[in-house]
Coordinates of C-alpha atoms and ligand atoms in Angstrom, one line a residue:
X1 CA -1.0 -75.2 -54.8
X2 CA 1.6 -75.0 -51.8
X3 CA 2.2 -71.4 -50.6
X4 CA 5.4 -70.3 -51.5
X5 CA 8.4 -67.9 -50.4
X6 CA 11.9 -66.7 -51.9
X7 CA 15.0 -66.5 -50.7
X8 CA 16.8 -63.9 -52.5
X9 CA 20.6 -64.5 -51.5
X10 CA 23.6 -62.1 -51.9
X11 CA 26.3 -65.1 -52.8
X12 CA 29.8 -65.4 -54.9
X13 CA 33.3 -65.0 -53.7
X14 CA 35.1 -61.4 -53.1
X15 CA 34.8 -59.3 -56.4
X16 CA 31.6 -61.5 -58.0
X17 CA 28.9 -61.0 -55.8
X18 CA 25.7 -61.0 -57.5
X19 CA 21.7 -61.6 -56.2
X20 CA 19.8 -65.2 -56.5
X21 CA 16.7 -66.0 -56.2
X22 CA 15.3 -69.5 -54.9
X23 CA 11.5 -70.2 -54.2
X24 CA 10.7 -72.7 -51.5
X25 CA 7.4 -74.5 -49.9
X26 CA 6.6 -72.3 -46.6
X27 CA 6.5 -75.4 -44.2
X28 CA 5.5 -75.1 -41.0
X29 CA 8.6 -74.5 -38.7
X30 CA 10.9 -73.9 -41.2
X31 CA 14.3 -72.0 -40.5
X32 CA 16.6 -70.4 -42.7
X33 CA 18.8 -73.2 -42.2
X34 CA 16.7 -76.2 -42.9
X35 CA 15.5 -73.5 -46.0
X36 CA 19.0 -73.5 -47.8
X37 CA 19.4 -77.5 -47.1
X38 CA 16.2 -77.6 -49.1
X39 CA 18.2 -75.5 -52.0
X40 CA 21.2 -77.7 -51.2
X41 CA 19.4 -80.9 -52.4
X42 CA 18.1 -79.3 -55.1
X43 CA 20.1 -75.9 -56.2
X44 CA 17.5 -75.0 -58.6
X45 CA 17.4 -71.2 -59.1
X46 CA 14.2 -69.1 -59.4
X47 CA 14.7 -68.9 -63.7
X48 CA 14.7 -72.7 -63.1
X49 CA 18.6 -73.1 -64.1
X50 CA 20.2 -75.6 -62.3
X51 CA 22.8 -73.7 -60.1
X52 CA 25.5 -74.1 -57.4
X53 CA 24.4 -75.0 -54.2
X54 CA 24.9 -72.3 -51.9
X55 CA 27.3 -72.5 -49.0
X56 CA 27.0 -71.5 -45.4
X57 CA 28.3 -72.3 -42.1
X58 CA 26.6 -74.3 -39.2
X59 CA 27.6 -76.2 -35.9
X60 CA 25.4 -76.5 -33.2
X61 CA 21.5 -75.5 -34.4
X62 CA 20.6 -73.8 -31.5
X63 CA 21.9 -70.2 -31.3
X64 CA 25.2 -71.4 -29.1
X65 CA 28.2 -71.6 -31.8
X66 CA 27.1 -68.2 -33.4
X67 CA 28.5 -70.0 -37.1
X68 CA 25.6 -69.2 -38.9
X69 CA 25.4 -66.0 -38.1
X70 CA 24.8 -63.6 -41.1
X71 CA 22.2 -60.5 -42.4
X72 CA 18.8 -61.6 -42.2
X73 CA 16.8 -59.1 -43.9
X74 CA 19.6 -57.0 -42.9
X75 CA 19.6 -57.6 -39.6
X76 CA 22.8 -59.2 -38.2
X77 CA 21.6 -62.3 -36.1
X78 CA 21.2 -66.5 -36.2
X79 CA 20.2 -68.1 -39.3
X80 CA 19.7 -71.3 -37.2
X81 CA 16.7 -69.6 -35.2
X82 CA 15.2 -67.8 -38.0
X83 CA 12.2 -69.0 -38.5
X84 CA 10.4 -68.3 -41.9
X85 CA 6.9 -68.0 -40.9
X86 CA 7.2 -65.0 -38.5
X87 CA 9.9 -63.1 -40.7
X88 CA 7.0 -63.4 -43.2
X89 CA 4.2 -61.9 -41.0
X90 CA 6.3 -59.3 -39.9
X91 CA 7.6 -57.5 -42.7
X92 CA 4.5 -58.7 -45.0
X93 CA 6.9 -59.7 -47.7
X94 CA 7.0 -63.3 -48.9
X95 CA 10.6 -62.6 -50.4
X96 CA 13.6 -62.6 -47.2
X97 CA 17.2 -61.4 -48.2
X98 CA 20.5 -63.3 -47.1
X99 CA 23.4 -61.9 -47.1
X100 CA 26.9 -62.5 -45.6
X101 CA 28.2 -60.3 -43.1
X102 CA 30.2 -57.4 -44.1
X103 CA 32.3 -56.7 -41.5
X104 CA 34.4 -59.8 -42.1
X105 CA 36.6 -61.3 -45.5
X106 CA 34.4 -62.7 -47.4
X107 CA 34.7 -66.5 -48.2
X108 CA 32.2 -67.8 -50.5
X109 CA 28.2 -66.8 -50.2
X110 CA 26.9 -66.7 -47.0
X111 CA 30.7 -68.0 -45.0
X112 CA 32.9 -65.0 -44.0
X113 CA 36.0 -65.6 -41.7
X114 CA 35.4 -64.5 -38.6
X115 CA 39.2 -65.5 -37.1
X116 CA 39.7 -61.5 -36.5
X117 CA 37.5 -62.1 -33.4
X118 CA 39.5 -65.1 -32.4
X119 CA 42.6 -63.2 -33.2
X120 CA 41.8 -60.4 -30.7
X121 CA 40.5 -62.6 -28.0
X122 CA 44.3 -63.8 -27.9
X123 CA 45.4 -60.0 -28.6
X124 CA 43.6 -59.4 -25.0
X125 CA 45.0 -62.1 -22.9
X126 CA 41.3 -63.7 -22.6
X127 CA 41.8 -66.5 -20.7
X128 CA 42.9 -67.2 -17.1
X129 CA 46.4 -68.9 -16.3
X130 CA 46.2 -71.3 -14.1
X131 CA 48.6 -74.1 -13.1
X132 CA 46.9 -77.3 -12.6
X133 CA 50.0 -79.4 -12.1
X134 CA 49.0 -80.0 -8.1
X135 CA 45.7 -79.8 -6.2
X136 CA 45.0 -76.1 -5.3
X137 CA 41.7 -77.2 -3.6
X138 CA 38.5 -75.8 -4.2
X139 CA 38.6 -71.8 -5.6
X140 CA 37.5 -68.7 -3.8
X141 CA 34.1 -68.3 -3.4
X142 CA 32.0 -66.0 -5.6
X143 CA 28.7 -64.7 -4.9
X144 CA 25.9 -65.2 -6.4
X145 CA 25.4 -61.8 -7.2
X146 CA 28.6 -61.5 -9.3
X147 CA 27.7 -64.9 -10.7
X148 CA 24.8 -63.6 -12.6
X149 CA 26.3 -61.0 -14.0
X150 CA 29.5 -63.2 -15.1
X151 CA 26.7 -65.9 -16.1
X152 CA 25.6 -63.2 -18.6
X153 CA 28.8 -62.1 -20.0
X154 CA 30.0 -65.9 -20.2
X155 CA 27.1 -66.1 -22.9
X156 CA 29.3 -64.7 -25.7
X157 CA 29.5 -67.0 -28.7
X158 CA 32.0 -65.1 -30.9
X159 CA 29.0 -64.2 -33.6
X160 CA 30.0 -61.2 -34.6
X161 CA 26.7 -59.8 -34.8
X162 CA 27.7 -56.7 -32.3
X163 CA 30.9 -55.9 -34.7
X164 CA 29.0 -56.1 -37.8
X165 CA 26.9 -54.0 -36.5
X166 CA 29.2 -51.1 -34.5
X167 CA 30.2 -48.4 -37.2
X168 CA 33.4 -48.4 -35.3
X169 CA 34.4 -51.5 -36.7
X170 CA 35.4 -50.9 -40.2
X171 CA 38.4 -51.1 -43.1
X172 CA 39.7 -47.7 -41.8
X173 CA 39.9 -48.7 -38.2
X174 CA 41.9 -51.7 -35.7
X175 CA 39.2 -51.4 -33.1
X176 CA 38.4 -55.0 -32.1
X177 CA 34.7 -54.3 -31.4
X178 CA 33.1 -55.0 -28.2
X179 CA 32.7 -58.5 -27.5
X180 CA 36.5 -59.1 -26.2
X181 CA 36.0 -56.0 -24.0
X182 CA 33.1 -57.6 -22.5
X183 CA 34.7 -60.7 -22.3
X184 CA 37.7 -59.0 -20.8
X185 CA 35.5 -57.7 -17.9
X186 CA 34.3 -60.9 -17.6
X187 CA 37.7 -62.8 -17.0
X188 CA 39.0 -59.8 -14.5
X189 CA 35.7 -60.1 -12.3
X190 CA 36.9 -63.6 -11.6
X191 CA 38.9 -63.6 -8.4
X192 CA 41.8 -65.7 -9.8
X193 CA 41.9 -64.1 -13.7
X194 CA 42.1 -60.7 -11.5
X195 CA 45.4 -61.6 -10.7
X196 CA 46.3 -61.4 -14.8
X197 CA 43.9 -58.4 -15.1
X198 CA 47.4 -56.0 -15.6
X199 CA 48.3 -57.8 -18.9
X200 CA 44.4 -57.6 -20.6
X201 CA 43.8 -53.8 -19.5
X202 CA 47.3 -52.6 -20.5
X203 CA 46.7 -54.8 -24.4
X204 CA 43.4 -52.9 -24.4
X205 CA 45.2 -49.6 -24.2
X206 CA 46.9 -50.2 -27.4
X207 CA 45.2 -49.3 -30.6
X208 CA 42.2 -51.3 -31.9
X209 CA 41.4 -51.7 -28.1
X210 CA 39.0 -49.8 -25.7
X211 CA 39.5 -46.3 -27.4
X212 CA 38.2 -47.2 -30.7
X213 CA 34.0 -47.1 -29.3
X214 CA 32.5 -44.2 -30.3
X215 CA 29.7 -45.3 -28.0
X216 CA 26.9 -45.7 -30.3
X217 CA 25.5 -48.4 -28.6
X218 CA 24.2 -50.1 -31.6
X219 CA 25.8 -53.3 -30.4
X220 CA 24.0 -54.0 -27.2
X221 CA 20.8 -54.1 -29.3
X222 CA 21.8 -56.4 -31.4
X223 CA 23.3 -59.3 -29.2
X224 CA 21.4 -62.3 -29.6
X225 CA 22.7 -63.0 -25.7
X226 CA 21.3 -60.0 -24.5
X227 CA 25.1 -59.6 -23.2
X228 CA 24.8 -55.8 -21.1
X229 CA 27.7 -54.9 -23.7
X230 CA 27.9 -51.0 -23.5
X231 CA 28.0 -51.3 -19.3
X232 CA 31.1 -53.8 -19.8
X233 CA 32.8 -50.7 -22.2
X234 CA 31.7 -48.7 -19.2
X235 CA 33.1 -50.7 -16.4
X236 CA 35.7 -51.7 -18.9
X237 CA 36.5 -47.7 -19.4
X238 CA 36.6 -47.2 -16.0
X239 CA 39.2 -50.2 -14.9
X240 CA 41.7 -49.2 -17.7
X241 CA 41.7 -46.0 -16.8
X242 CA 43.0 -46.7 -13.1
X243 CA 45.1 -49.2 -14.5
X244 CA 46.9 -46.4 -16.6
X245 CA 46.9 -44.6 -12.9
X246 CA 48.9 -48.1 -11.6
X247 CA 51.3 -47.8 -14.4
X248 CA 52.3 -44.6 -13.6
X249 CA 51.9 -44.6 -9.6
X250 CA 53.1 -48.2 -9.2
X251 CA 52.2 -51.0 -7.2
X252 CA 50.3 -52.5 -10.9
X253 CA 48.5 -55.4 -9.0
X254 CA 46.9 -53.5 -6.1
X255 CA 42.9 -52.7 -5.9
Ligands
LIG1 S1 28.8 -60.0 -27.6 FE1 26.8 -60.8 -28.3 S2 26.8 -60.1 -30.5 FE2 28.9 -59.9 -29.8 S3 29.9 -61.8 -30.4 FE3 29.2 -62.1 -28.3 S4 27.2 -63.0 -28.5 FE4 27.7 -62.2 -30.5
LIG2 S1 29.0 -48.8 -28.2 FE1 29.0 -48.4 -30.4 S2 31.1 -47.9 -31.0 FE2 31.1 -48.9 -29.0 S3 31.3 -51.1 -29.5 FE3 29.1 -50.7 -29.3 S4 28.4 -50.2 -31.4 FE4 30.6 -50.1 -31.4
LIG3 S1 24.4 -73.1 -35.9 FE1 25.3 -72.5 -34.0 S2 24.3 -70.6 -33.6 FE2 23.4 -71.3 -35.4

């Protein structure tokens, strides 16, 4: 007989959550994706009743969109790279829970709306203005030192994985979590969004921005991107701190 596994999966819609158990073939290779398309094509639960198929969210496959991100035996991280076999040999348990992020609204099952991240990406000003209605020729040059570390904060994918995970991100609080302040650093390193970097330091001043980290530094170990998140809230710390000295002294653009 084939080996076997389970998922059990914490699914419903907000105020009817409940457990469900599906047992699957271990095949080599197999993901937690391509593990609940196999329940998809046939939603058979593990009391054998004939069930709902359960939903969740996917786009690229390959750990770039950060869709199906959601708690993998608790852990926040990529459903897409998940794969079964070595879940199973390291916790020794045939049985791996799912479970939708918590940090988010709840959709249905394993999809939560994640547009609060998107929302405070905008809240930040993260993006550069540019005006591309004549030829400004090529742009200043950036070395390749600054490019790596820009490189690595250009990474983010919007997962939420570093919110879900920051106990500073919760019902009681605004604090937008640290991927926009990373992404924020980011956008002012480059020498033509520098020129904006007055409007996204002065929006993270306001509440839900840069003073909400308590520093516990349990999102830069959780990043699937490796993104060096608790030195941007440092640098990011730093450069609204001197911009709340411009403010008050003046002269808002000047190093
Ligand atoms: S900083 Fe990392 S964990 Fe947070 S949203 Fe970006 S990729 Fe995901
Ligand atoms: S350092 Fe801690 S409090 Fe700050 S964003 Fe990261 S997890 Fe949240
Ligand atoms: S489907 Fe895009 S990160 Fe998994």
């Amino acid at each position: 007989m084939a080996e076997t596994f389970i998922l059990k999966i914490y699914r419903g819609t907000p105020g009817n959550q409940y457990w469900e158990e599906f047992e699957l073939d271990l095949v080599p290779f197999a993901n937690v994706i391509s593990s609940l398309m196999e329940i998809e094509k046939n939603p058979v639960n593990r009391k054998g009743e004939k069930v709902d198929p359960v939903v969740w969210e996917q786009g690229c496959l390959e750990e770039v969109c950060g869709s199906c991100s959601m708690l993998i035996n608790g852990y926040p991280r990529q459903a897409c790279t998940a794969l079964i076999e070595p879940i199973i040999k390291e916790t020794g348990n045939n049985t791996i829970v799912l479970a939708p992020f918590t940090k988010f609204p709840l959709v249905r099952d394993l999809i939560v709306d994640r547009s609060i991240m998107f929302d405070n990406l905008k809240k930040a000003h993260a993006w550069i203005d540019t005006d591309l209605t004549f030829d400004s020729g090529p742009g200043p040059r950036i070395s390749p030192k600054v490019q790596q570390v820009m490189y690595a904060l250009s990474t983010c994918m919007t997962c939420g994985c570093c919110s879900e995970s920051c106990p500073n991100v919760n019902s009681k609080t605004k604090f937008m979590g640290p991927a926009p302040l990373s992404t924020v650093r980011l956008l002012n390193m480059h020498p033509i969004g520098m020129t904006q970097r007055g409007e996204r330091l002065n929006a993270l001043m306001e509440e839900g921005g840069i003073a909400g980290c308590g520093n516990a530094q349990n999102c830069v170990k959780v990043c699937p991107k490796g993104i060096p998140l608790t030195d941007s809230i440092a640098e990011i710390g730093r450069a609204v701190t001197m911009q709340a000295l411009r403010n008050i002294f003046g002269r808002p653009e000047d190093e």
